[in-house]
CSV table of C-alpha atoms in Angstrom, one decimal:
chain,number,residue,atom,x,y,z
A,16,UNK,CA,57.6,113.1,-62.1
A,17,UNK,CA,55.8,109.8,-61.5
A,18,UNK,CA,53.5,109.9,-58.4
A,19,UNK,CA,54.8,107.8,-55.5
A,20,UNK,CA,53.8,104.2,-54.8
A,21,UNK,CA,50.5,103.9,-52.9
A,22,UNK,CA,50.9,101.6,-49.9
A,23,UNK,CA,47.7,100.4,-48.4
A,24,UNK,CA,48.0,99.8,-44.6
A,25,UNK,CA,45.5,99.3,-41.7
A,26,UNK,CA,45.3,102.1,-39.2
A,27,UNK,CA,45.3,101.9,-35.4
A,28,UNK,CA,44.9,104.3,-32.5
A,29,UNK,CA,48.7,104.2,-31.9
A,30,UNK,CA,50.6,107.5,-32.5
A,31,UNK,CA,51.9,106.5,-35.9
A,32,UNK,CA,48.9,104.4,-36.8
A,33,UNK,CA,51.1,101.5,-38.1
A,34,UNK,CA,50.8,98.2,-36.2
A,35,UNK,CA,50.2,95.2,-38.5
A,36,UNK,CA,53.2,92.7,-38.6
A,37,UNK,CA,52.5,91.9,-42.2
A,38,UNK,CA,52.3,95.5,-43.4
A,39,UNK,CA,55.4,96.4,-41.3
A,40,UNK,CA,57.3,94.0,-43.6
A,41,UNK,CA,56.4,96.2,-46.6
A,42,UNK,CA,57.0,99.5,-44.8
A,43,UNK,CA,60.5,98.3,-43.8
A,44,UNK,CA,61.1,97.2,-47.4
A,45,UNK,CA,59.9,100.5,-49.0
A,46,UNK,CA,62.0,102.6,-46.6
A,47,UNK,CA,65.0,100.4,-46.9
A,48,UNK,CA,65.0,100.7,-50.7
A,49,UNK,CA,64.2,104.4,-50.5
A,50,UNK,CA,61.4,104.1,-53.0
A,51,UNK,CA,59.0,107.1,-52.7
A,52,UNK,CA,55.6,106.0,-51.4
A,53,UNK,CA,52.5,107.4,-49.6
A,54,UNK,CA,50.4,105.5,-47.1
A,55,UNK,CA,46.7,105.1,-47.6
A,56,UNK,CA,44.9,103.9,-44.4
A,57,UNK,CA,42.1,101.4,-44.9
A,58,UNK,CA,39.9,100.1,-42.1
A,59,UNK,CA,39.2,96.3,-42.1
A,60,UNK,CA,35.6,96.4,-43.5
A,61,UNK,CA,36.9,98.5,-46.5
A,62,UNK,CA,39.7,96.1,-47.5
A,63,UNK,CA,37.6,93.8,-49.7
A,64,UNK,CA,35.7,96.6,-51.6
A,65,UNK,CA,39.0,98.4,-52.2
A,66,UNK,CA,40.7,95.3,-53.5
A,67,UNK,CA,37.8,94.6,-55.9
A,68,UNK,CA,37.9,98.2,-57.0
A,69,UNK,CA,41.6,98.3,-57.8
A,70,UNK,CA,41.8,94.7,-59.1
A,71,UNK,CA,44.0,93.3,-56.3
A,72,UNK,CA,44.7,89.6,-56.2
A,73,UNK,CA,43.3,87.8,-53.2
A,74,UNK,CA,46.1,86.2,-51.1
A,75,UNK,CA,44.1,83.1,-50.1
A,76,UNK,CA,40.7,81.5,-50.1
A,77,UNK,CA,38.3,81.5,-47.2
A,78,UNK,CA,36.9,78.3,-45.7
A,79,UNK,CA,33.6,79.0,-47.6
A,80,UNK,CA,35.5,79.3,-50.9
A,81,UNK,CA,35.3,83.1,-51.3
A,82,UNK,CA,38.5,85.0,-52.0
A,83,UNK,CA,40.3,86.4,-49.0
A,84,UNK,CA,41.9,89.9,-49.5
A,85,UNK,CA,44.6,91.1,-47.2
A,86,UNK,CA,47.0,94.0,-46.8
A,87,UNK,CA,49.8,95.0,-47.5
A,88,UNK,CA,49.0,95.9,-51.1
A,89,UNK,CA,50.8,98.4,-53.2
A,90,UNK,CA,49.8,100.2,-56.4
A,91,UNK,CA,52.7,101.5,-58.4
A,92,UNK,CA,51.6,104.3,-60.8
A,93,UNK,CA,54.9,104.1,-62.7
A,94,UNK,CA,54.0,100.6,-63.9
A,95,UNK,CA,50.3,100.6,-63.3
A,96,UNK,CA,50.6,97.4,-61.3
A,97,UNK,CA,48.8,96.4,-58.1
A,98,UNK,CA,50.7,93.8,-56.0
A,99,UNK,CA,49.3,91.9,-53.0
A,100,UNK,CA,51.3,89.9,-50.4
A,101,UNK,CA,54.5,91.1,-48.7
A,102,UNK,CA,56.7,88.5,-50.3
A,103,UNK,CA,55.4,89.3,-53.8
A,104,UNK,CA,55.7,93.0,-53.1
A,105,UNK,CA,59.4,92.5,-52.1
A,106,UNK,CA,60.1,90.5,-55.3
A,107,UNK,CA,58.3,93.2,-57.3
A,108,UNK,CA,60.3,96.0,-55.8
A,109,UNK,CA,63.6,94.2,-56.4
A,110,UNK,CA,62.7,93.6,-60.0
A,111,UNK,CA,61.3,97.1,-60.7
A,112,UNK,CA,63.8,99.2,-58.7
A,113,UNK,CA,66.9,97.2,-59.5
A,114,UNK,CA,69.2,100.1,-58.6
A,115,UNK,CA,68.2,99.9,-54.9
A,116,UNK,CA,69.5,97.5,-52.3
A,117,UNK,CA,68.0,94.0,-52.8
A,118,UNK,CA,65.5,92.6,-50.3
A,119,UNK,CA,65.8,89.1,-51.8
A,120,UNK,CA,69.4,88.5,-52.8
A,121,UNK,CA,69.7,86.7,-56.2
A,122,UNK,CA,69.0,83.0,-55.9
A,123,UNK,CA,67.5,83.2,-52.4
A,124,UNK,CA,63.7,83.4,-53.1
A,125,UNK,CA,63.2,79.7,-52.5
A,126,UNK,CA,65.1,79.8,-49.3
A,127,UNK,CA,63.3,83.0,-48.1
A,128,UNK,CA,60.0,81.2,-48.8
A,129,UNK,CA,61.2,78.2,-46.7
A,130,UNK,CA,62.2,80.6,-44.0
A,131,UNK,CA,58.7,82.1,-44.0
A,132,UNK,CA,57.1,78.7,-43.6
A,133,UNK,CA,59.4,77.8,-40.8
A,134,UNK,CA,59.1,81.1,-39.0
A,135,UNK,CA,55.3,81.2,-39.4
A,136,UNK,CA,55.1,77.9,-37.6
A,137,UNK,CA,57.5,78.9,-34.8
A,138,UNK,CA,55.5,82.1,-34.2
A,139,UNK,CA,52.1,80.5,-34.1
A,140,UNK,CA,52.0,80.6,-30.3
A,141,UNK,CA,52.4,84.4,-30.3
A,142,UNK,CA,49.1,85.0,-32.2
A,143,UNK,CA,47.0,84.2,-29.2
A,144,UNK,CA,48.6,87.1,-27.4
A,145,UNK,CA,48.8,89.4,-30.4
A,146,UNK,CA,45.3,89.1,-31.9
A,147,UNK,CA,43.5,90.3,-28.7
A,148,UNK,CA,46.1,93.0,-27.9
A,149,UNK,CA,46.1,94.3,-31.5
A,150,UNK,CA,42.4,94.4,-31.7
A,151,UNK,CA,42.2,96.7,-28.6
A,152,UNK,CA,44.3,99.2,-30.5
A,153,UNK,CA,42.1,99.3,-33.7
A,154,UNK,CA,39.7,102.1,-34.5
A,155,UNK,CA,36.0,101.2,-33.6
A,156,UNK,CA,35.0,100.1,-37.1
A,157,UNK,CA,37.9,97.7,-37.5
A,158,UNK,CA,37.7,96.6,-33.9
A,159,UNK,CA,34.0,95.6,-34.3
A,160,UNK,CA,34.7,93.9,-37.7
A,161,UNK,CA,37.6,91.7,-36.4
A,162,UNK,CA,35.8,90.8,-33.2
A,163,UNK,CA,32.7,89.7,-35.1
A,164,UNK,CA,34.5,87.7,-37.8
A,165,UNK,CA,37.3,86.2,-35.7
A,166,UNK,CA,35.1,85.3,-32.7
A,167,UNK,CA,32.7,83.4,-35.1
A,168,UNK,CA,35.7,81.6,-36.6
A,169,UNK,CA,37.5,80.7,-33.3
A,170,UNK,CA,34.2,80.2,-31.3
A,171,UNK,CA,35.7,82.1,-28.4
A,172,UNK,CA,36.0,85.8,-27.4
A,173,UNK,CA,39.2,87.6,-28.2
A,174,UNK,CA,39.7,88.0,-24.5
A,175,UNK,CA,39.4,84.2,-24.0
A,176,UNK,CA,42.2,83.7,-26.5
A,177,UNK,CA,44.9,85.3,-24.3
A,178,UNK,CA,46.7,82.7,-22.2
A,179,UNK,CA,46.4,83.4,-18.4
A,180,UNK,CA,48.2,82.2,-15.3
A,181,UNK,CA,50.0,78.9,-15.6
A,182,UNK,CA,49.0,78.6,-19.3
A,183,UNK,CA,50.6,82.0,-19.9
A,184,UNK,CA,53.9,80.7,-18.5
A,185,UNK,CA,53.7,77.7,-20.8
A,186,UNK,CA,52.7,79.6,-24.0
A,187,UNK,CA,55.1,82.5,-23.5
A,188,UNK,CA,57.9,80.0,-23.1
A,189,UNK,CA,56.9,78.6,-26.5
A,190,UNK,CA,57.1,82.1,-28.0
A,191,UNK,CA,60.6,82.4,-26.5
A,192,UNK,CA,61.6,79.0,-27.9
A,193,UNK,CA,60.4,80.0,-31.3
A,194,UNK,CA,62.5,83.2,-31.3
A,195,UNK,CA,65.3,81.0,-29.9
A,196,UNK,CA,65.3,79.0,-33.1
A,197,UNK,CA,65.5,82.2,-35.2
A,198,UNK,CA,68.3,83.4,-33.0
A,199,UNK,CA,70.2,80.2,-33.9
A,200,UNK,CA,69.6,80.7,-37.6
A,201,UNK,CA,70.9,84.2,-37.5
A,202,UNK,CA,73.8,83.1,-35.3
A,203,UNK,CA,74.6,80.3,-37.8
A,204,UNK,CA,75.3,83.0,-40.5
A,205,UNK,CA,78.4,84.0,-38.7
A,206,UNK,CA,79.8,85.2,-35.3
A,207,UNK,CA,78.2,88.5,-34.5
A,208,UNK,CA,75.9,88.5,-37.5
A,209,UNK,CA,73.2,91.2,-37.1
A,210,UNK,CA,71.1,89.7,-39.9
A,211,UNK,CA,70.3,86.3,-41.2
A,212,UNK,CA,72.4,86.8,-44.3
A,213,UNK,CA,75.2,88.6,-42.5
A,214,UNK,CA,75.9,92.3,-42.8
A,215,UNK,CA,72.8,93.6,-44.6
A,216,UNK,CA,69.2,93.0,-43.8
A,217,UNK,CA,67.1,91.0,-46.3
A,218,UNK,CA,63.4,90.2,-46.5
A,219,UNK,CA,63.6,87.5,-43.8
A,220,UNK,CA,65.0,90.0,-41.3
A,221,UNK,CA,62.1,92.4,-42.1
A,222,UNK,CA,59.7,89.5,-41.7
A,223,UNK,CA,61.1,88.9,-38.2
A,224,UNK,CA,61.2,92.7,-37.4
A,225,UNK,CA,57.6,93.1,-38.5
A,226,UNK,CA,56.6,90.7,-35.7
A,227,UNK,CA,59.0,92.1,-33.2
A,228,UNK,CA,57.9,95.7,-33.6
A,229,UNK,CA,54.3,94.5,-33.4
A,230,UNK,CA,55.0,92.8,-30.1
A,231,UNK,CA,56.8,96.0,-28.9
A,232,UNK,CA,53.8,98.2,-29.9
A,233,UNK,CA,50.8,96.1,-28.8
A,234,UNK,CA,52.3,94.0,-25.9
A,235,UNK,CA,54.6,96.5,-24.1
A,236,UNK,CA,54.6,94.4,-20.9
A,237,UNK,CA,55.7,91.3,-22.8
A,238,UNK,CA,58.3,93.3,-24.7
A,239,UNK,CA,60.0,94.2,-21.4
A,240,UNK,CA,60.8,90.5,-21.0
A,241,UNK,CA,61.5,89.8,-24.7
A,242,UNK,CA,63.9,92.6,-25.2
A,243,UNK,CA,66.3,90.8,-22.9
A,244,UNK,CA,66.1,87.5,-24.8
A,245,UNK,CA,68.9,86.0,-26.8
A,246,UNK,CA,71.6,88.5,-25.8
A,247,UNK,CA,69.3,91.4,-26.7
A,248,UNK,CA,69.1,90.2,-30.3
A,249,UNK,CA,65.5,91.5,-30.9
A,250,UNK,CA,66.0,94.9,-29.2
A,251,UNK,CA,69.2,95.3,-31.4
A,252,UNK,CA,67.3,94.3,-34.5
A,253,UNK,CA,64.7,97.0,-34.0
A,254,UNK,CA,67.4,99.6,-33.2
A,255,UNK,CA,69.2,98.7,-36.4
A,256,UNK,CA,66.0,98.9,-38.5
A,257,UNK,CA,64.6,101.9,-36.6
A,258,UNK,CA,65.6,104.3,-39.5
A,259,UNK,CA,63.3,102.3,-41.8
A,260,UNK,CA,60.2,102.6,-39.5
A,261,UNK,CA,59.2,106.1,-40.8
A,262,UNK,CA,55.6,106.3,-41.7
A,263,UNK,CA,55.3,108.3,-45.0
B,20,UNK,CA,99.5,62.3,-50.1
B,21,UNK,CA,97.0,62.8,-47.4
B,22,UNK,CA,94.7,59.8,-47.0
B,23,UNK,CA,91.1,60.4,-48.0
B,24,UNK,CA,88.3,61.5,-45.7
B,25,UNK,CA,86.7,58.7,-43.8
B,26,UNK,CA,82.9,58.8,-44.3
B,27,UNK,CA,81.0,56.7,-41.8
B,28,UNK,CA,77.7,55.4,-43.2
B,29,UNK,CA,75.2,52.7,-42.3
B,30,UNK,CA,75.0,49.6,-44.5
B,31,UNK,CA,71.9,47.8,-45.9
B,32,UNK,CA,71.2,44.8,-48.0
B,33,UNK,CA,70.6,47.0,-51.1
B,34,UNK,CA,73.2,46.5,-53.9
B,35,UNK,CA,75.1,49.7,-53.1
B,36,UNK,CA,74.5,49.4,-49.3
B,37,UNK,CA,73.7,53.2,-49.0
B,38,UNK,CA,70.1,54.0,-48.0
B,39,UNK,CA,69.9,56.5,-45.1
B,40,UNK,CA,68.5,59.9,-46.1
B,41,UNK,CA,70.8,61.7,-43.7
B,42,UNK,CA,74.0,60.1,-44.9
B,43,UNK,CA,72.9,60.5,-48.5
B,44,UNK,CA,73.1,64.3,-47.9
B,45,UNK,CA,76.8,63.9,-47.1
B,46,UNK,CA,77.5,61.4,-49.9
B,47,UNK,CA,76.0,63.9,-52.4
B,48,UNK,CA,78.1,66.7,-50.8
B,49,UNK,CA,81.4,64.8,-51.0
B,50,UNK,CA,80.9,63.6,-54.6
B,51,UNK,CA,79.7,67.1,-55.7
B,52,UNK,CA,82.7,68.7,-54.3
B,53,UNK,CA,85.0,65.9,-55.6
B,54,UNK,CA,86.8,65.6,-52.3
B,55,UNK,CA,88.4,62.1,-52.0
B,56,UNK,CA,86.8,59.9,-49.4
B,57,UNK,CA,86.3,56.3,-48.5
B,58,UNK,CA,83.2,54.8,-46.9
B,59,UNK,CA,83.4,52.9,-43.7
B,60,UNK,CA,80.2,50.9,-43.0
B,61,UNK,CA,79.0,50.9,-39.4
B,62,UNK,CA,76.0,48.8,-38.1
B,63,UNK,CA,73.6,50.6,-35.7
B,64,UNK,CA,74.8,48.9,-32.5
B,65,UNK,CA,78.4,49.9,-33.3
B,66,UNK,CA,77.7,53.7,-33.9
B,67,UNK,CA,77.9,54.8,-30.2
B,68,UNK,CA,81.1,52.8,-29.4
B,69,UNK,CA,82.7,54.1,-32.6
B,70,UNK,CA,81.7,57.7,-31.8
B,71,UNK,CA,83.1,57.5,-28.3
B,72,UNK,CA,86.3,56.0,-29.7
B,73,UNK,CA,86.9,58.7,-32.3
B,74,UNK,CA,85.6,61.5,-30.1
B,75,UNK,CA,82.6,62.4,-32.3
B,76,UNK,CA,80.2,65.0,-30.9
B,77,UNK,CA,76.7,63.7,-30.2
B,78,UNK,CA,74.0,65.4,-32.4
B,79,UNK,CA,71.3,65.4,-29.7
B,80,UNK,CA,70.3,64.2,-26.2
B,81,UNK,CA,68.1,61.2,-25.6
B,82,UNK,CA,64.9,61.4,-23.5
B,83,UNK,CA,66.9,59.8,-20.6
B,84,UNK,CA,69.6,62.5,-20.8
B,85,UNK,CA,72.3,60.4,-22.4
B,86,UNK,CA,74.1,61.6,-25.6
B,87,UNK,CA,72.6,60.5,-28.9
B,88,UNK,CA,75.2,59.7,-31.6
B,89,UNK,CA,74.1,59.6,-35.3
B,90,UNK,CA,75.7,59.2,-38.7
B,91,UNK,CA,76.8,60.8,-41.0
B,92,UNK,CA,80.2,61.5,-39.4
B,93,UNK,CA,83.4,62.3,-41.3
B,94,UNK,CA,87.0,62.1,-40.1
B,95,UNK,CA,89.4,64.2,-42.1
B,96,UNK,CA,93.0,63.0,-41.7
B,97,UNK,CA,94.2,66.2,-43.4
B,98,UNK,CA,93.0,68.3,-40.5
B,99,UNK,CA,92.6,65.6,-37.9
B,100,UNK,CA,89.0,66.7,-37.3
B,101,UNK,CA,85.9,64.6,-36.7
B,102,UNK,CA,82.6,66.3,-37.7
B,103,UNK,CA,79.1,65.0,-36.9
B,104,UNK,CA,75.8,66.2,-38.5
B,105,UNK,CA,75.2,66.6,-42.2
B,106,UNK,CA,74.8,70.4,-42.0
B,107,UNK,CA,78.0,70.9,-40.0
B,108,UNK,CA,79.8,68.5,-42.4
B,109,UNK,CA,78.7,70.7,-45.3
B,110,UNK,CA,79.9,73.9,-43.6
B,111,UNK,CA,83.2,72.1,-42.7
B,112,UNK,CA,83.8,71.0,-46.3
B,113,UNK,CA,83.0,74.5,-47.7
B,114,UNK,CA,85.5,76.0,-45.3
B,115,UNK,CA,88.2,73.4,-45.6
B,116,UNK,CA,88.0,72.8,-49.4
B,117,UNK,CA,87.3,76.3,-50.5
B,118,UNK,CA,88.4,75.7,-54.1
B,119,UNK,CA,85.5,73.3,-54.7
B,120,UNK,CA,81.9,74.3,-55.5
B,121,UNK,CA,80.1,75.6,-52.4
B,122,UNK,CA,77.3,73.6,-50.7
B,123,UNK,CA,76.2,76.7,-48.7
B,124,UNK,CA,76.6,79.8,-50.8
B,125,UNK,CA,78.1,82.7,-48.7
B,126,UNK,CA,75.5,84.3,-46.5
B,127,UNK,CA,72.9,81.5,-46.8
B,128,UNK,CA,73.7,79.3,-43.7
B,129,UNK,CA,70.8,80.9,-41.7
B,130,UNK,CA,68.4,80.4,-44.5
B,131,UNK,CA,69.5,76.8,-45.2
B,132,UNK,CA,68.9,76.1,-41.5
B,133,UNK,CA,65.4,77.6,-41.7
B,134,UNK,CA,64.9,75.5,-44.9
B,135,UNK,CA,65.8,72.4,-42.9
B,136,UNK,CA,63.4,73.2,-40.1
B,137,UNK,CA,60.6,73.8,-42.6
B,138,UNK,CA,61.4,70.7,-44.7
B,139,UNK,CA,61.7,68.4,-41.7
B,140,UNK,CA,58.3,69.4,-40.5
B,141,UNK,CA,56.8,68.9,-44.0
B,142,UNK,CA,58.3,65.5,-44.3
B,143,UNK,CA,57.2,64.2,-40.9
B,144,UNK,CA,54.4,62.1,-42.5
B,145,UNK,CA,56.8,60.2,-44.7
B,146,UNK,CA,58.7,58.7,-41.7
B,147,UNK,CA,55.8,56.3,-40.8
B,148,UNK,CA,56.3,54.7,-44.3
B,149,UNK,CA,60.1,55.0,-44.3
B,150,UNK,CA,61.1,53.6,-40.9
B,151,UNK,CA,59.4,50.2,-41.4
B,152,UNK,CA,60.5,49.9,-45.1
B,153,UNK,CA,64.1,50.9,-44.3
B,154,UNK,CA,64.3,48.6,-41.4
B,155,UNK,CA,63.4,45.6,-43.7
B,156,UNK,CA,66.5,46.4,-45.8
B,157,UNK,CA,69.0,46.5,-42.9
B,158,UNK,CA,71.4,43.7,-42.0
B,159,UNK,CA,70.2,41.5,-39.2
B,160,UNK,CA,72.2,43.1,-36.4
B,161,UNK,CA,71.0,46.6,-37.3
B,162,UNK,CA,67.5,45.4,-38.0
B,163,UNK,CA,67.2,43.8,-34.5
B,164,UNK,CA,68.7,46.9,-32.8
B,165,UNK,CA,66.3,49.4,-34.5
B,166,UNK,CA,63.3,47.2,-34.0
B,167,UNK,CA,64.1,46.8,-30.2
B,168,UNK,CA,64.9,50.5,-29.6
B,169,UNK,CA,62.2,52.1,-31.8
B,170,UNK,CA,59.4,49.8,-30.9
B,171,UNK,CA,60.1,50.5,-27.2
B,172,UNK,CA,60.1,54.3,-27.9
B,173,UNK,CA,56.9,54.3,-30.1
B,174,UNK,CA,55.1,51.6,-28.2
B,175,UNK,CA,54.0,49.9,-31.4
B,176,UNK,CA,55.6,47.5,-33.9
B,177,UNK,CA,57.3,48.8,-37.0
B,178,UNK,CA,54.7,47.1,-39.0
B,179,UNK,CA,51.9,48.9,-37.1
B,180,UNK,CA,53.5,52.2,-38.0
B,181,UNK,CA,52.8,51.9,-41.8
B,182,UNK,CA,49.5,53.6,-42.7
B,183,UNK,CA,47.1,51.1,-44.4
B,184,UNK,CA,43.8,51.4,-46.4
B,185,UNK,CA,42.0,54.7,-46.0
B,186,UNK,CA,44.7,56.0,-43.6
B,187,UNK,CA,47.3,55.3,-46.3
B,188,UNK,CA,45.3,57.5,-48.7
B,189,UNK,CA,45.2,60.4,-46.1
B,190,UNK,CA,48.8,60.1,-45.0
B,191,UNK,CA,50.3,59.7,-48.5
B,192,UNK,CA,48.4,62.8,-49.6
B,193,UNK,CA,50.1,64.6,-46.8
B,194,UNK,CA,53.5,63.5,-48.1
B,195,UNK,CA,52.5,64.8,-51.5
B,196,UNK,CA,51.4,68.1,-50.0
B,197,UNK,CA,54.7,68.5,-48.2
B,198,UNK,CA,56.7,67.9,-51.4
B,199,UNK,CA,54.3,70.3,-53.1
B,200,UNK,CA,55.4,73.1,-50.8
B,201,UNK,CA,59.1,72.3,-51.6
B,202,UNK,CA,58.1,72.3,-55.3
B,203,UNK,CA,56.7,75.8,-54.8
B,204,UNK,CA,59.9,77.0,-53.1
B,205,UNK,CA,62.1,75.7,-55.9
B,206,UNK,CA,59.7,77.1,-58.5
B,207,UNK,CA,59.8,80.5,-56.7
B,208,UNK,CA,63.5,80.7,-57.5
B,209,UNK,CA,62.8,81.2,-61.1
B,210,UNK,CA,60.9,79.7,-64.1
B,211,UNK,CA,62.4,76.3,-64.9
B,212,UNK,CA,64.7,76.3,-61.9
B,213,UNK,CA,66.1,72.8,-61.3
B,214,UNK,CA,67.4,73.8,-57.9
B,215,UNK,CA,66.2,75.9,-54.9
B,216,UNK,CA,68.9,78.6,-55.6
B,217,UNK,CA,68.7,78.4,-59.4
B,218,UNK,CA,71.2,76.7,-61.7
B,219,UNK,CA,73.5,74.9,-59.2
B,220,UNK,CA,72.6,72.5,-56.4
B,221,UNK,CA,73.2,73.6,-52.8
B,222,UNK,CA,72.9,71.8,-49.5
B,223,UNK,CA,69.1,72.2,-49.4
B,224,UNK,CA,68.8,70.4,-52.7
B,225,UNK,CA,70.9,67.5,-51.4
B,226,UNK,CA,68.8,67.5,-48.3
B,227,UNK,CA,65.7,67.0,-50.4
B,228,UNK,CA,67.4,64.5,-52.7
B,229,UNK,CA,68.5,62.5,-49.7
B,230,UNK,CA,64.9,61.9,-48.9
B,231,UNK,CA,63.8,61.3,-52.5
B,232,UNK,CA,66.5,58.7,-53.2
B,233,UNK,CA,65.6,57.0,-49.9
B,234,UNK,CA,62.0,56.8,-51.0
B,235,UNK,CA,63.0,55.5,-54.4
B,236,UNK,CA,65.2,52.8,-52.8
B,237,UNK,CA,63.1,51.5,-50.0
B,238,UNK,CA,59.5,52.3,-51.1
B,239,UNK,CA,59.7,51.4,-54.9
B,240,UNK,CA,55.8,51.1,-55.1
B,241,UNK,CA,55.3,54.6,-53.6
B,242,UNK,CA,58.1,55.9,-55.9
B,243,UNK,CA,56.1,54.8,-59.0
B,244,UNK,CA,53.5,57.4,-57.9
B,245,UNK,CA,55.8,60.0,-56.6
B,246,UNK,CA,58.0,60.2,-59.7
B,247,UNK,CA,55.0,61.7,-61.6
B,248,UNK,CA,54.3,64.4,-59.0
B,249,UNK,CA,54.9,68.1,-59.6
B,250,UNK,CA,55.8,67.8,-63.3
B,251,UNK,CA,58.3,65.1,-62.6
B,252,UNK,CA,60.3,67.5,-60.4
B,253,UNK,CA,61.6,64.7,-58.1
B,254,UNK,CA,62.5,62.2,-60.8
B,255,UNK,CA,64.4,65.0,-62.6
B,256,UNK,CA,66.2,66.0,-59.4
B,257,UNK,CA,67.5,62.5,-59.0
B,258,UNK,CA,68.5,62.3,-62.6
B,259,UNK,CA,70.4,65.6,-62.3
B,260,UNK,CA,72.2,64.4,-59.1
B,261,UNK,CA,72.7,60.8,-60.2
B,262,UNK,CA,76.4,61.5,-61.0
B,263,UNK,CA,76.9,62.3,-57.3
B,264,UNK,CA,75.4,59.1,-56.1
B,265,UNK,CA,78.6,57.0,-56.5
B,266,UNK,CA,79.5,55.0,-53.4
B,267,UNK,CA,83.3,55.3,-52.9
């Protein structure tokens, strides 16, 4: 029997450890397809050494020109391949495990990529809430690493990033407006559609769910508000996908 | 025999009159589906009175709260319906003429909407070139109307809008970068894909082509540069869709 896929994820102090919106996309994908995998937890300072060790492709380039390595990454012993980036992982799983439900229905990769670009831009306002709250849930070694690197990059403390008072009202309304657009897109797919392509979830739904579960886990007070938005769309999305949240 | 669909478009002084990127989307759609139609040309100042007369739905609300009416609009005598907005027209044509090739393949409406949001944002830098150049091609009554309303809104002359010198270099590079993203999305659909969903054009391709043909017609000097971008992707797109450019 081929050993299971190794799924590299970042741990937190939360009960199930999983928290990252980007790695959630891959966890949903693996569980939805029912492909056997095992999670290996990697603290932030260990990501780059690991990636160099296993020959993972960087997902972008840093401002100073050095490669930037990010999780999720999977290593599939059945093919020997290492794949970085949640979209590329989704495409790889569809191609390699073709008898499992598709994440990216045939012909939709270009549109899923366009969806990602649009959704990323809509969700930009949520990061100022998410980064500080997520950092507070990391283990000490990752917490210190993210604080050092991000505070140098943004030239402010993580705590300063979080909108407060009147600014919170403005910024949180922007977050709601962004989710409102995504609610419209899902609604445009048909009356009562649970997912953006209709009856079955696709990669774009897992992309959204990755962010929604992240908000639920790290910003529980904000989630109390958000779960009532858009006719309960986001609470229902998590209920529908809850069976694919198992941490293996 | 039912009379053909009436397609309301905005004329210009160009040989075939057609120029607007938004109405091109609908012209491509009608010709691709082979649904009989006839074009009725409407100058800008006549759009709102026409829309009120035929009971067309406004596509947005102006800053002062009044309804904003835009073309394309179609009136289909076979159903008696009037439909505004190129995306809604595409969906209407798919639903009503279900034995013709689909513009929005089943299940993709939400993703096509997300594509539009992403593409609109990428193409924002091209409008500062396109608005002045397009205005110079309009008939006097529309030219004067657009100049008056847009110059009041932007608080600068149309001529001041066009980037010049060093600013032109910066802004035109942004236009290229935007098309570069769309080139990636189309490329992501498969090696050698002509269209974003693969072998057949869909609404998103006609959306892009509407802007490309607009640039070709009103900015011929810029088109000389652009037609070489991304392996000739945009010149090829127009060649492939040329048979759907007929003005009926």
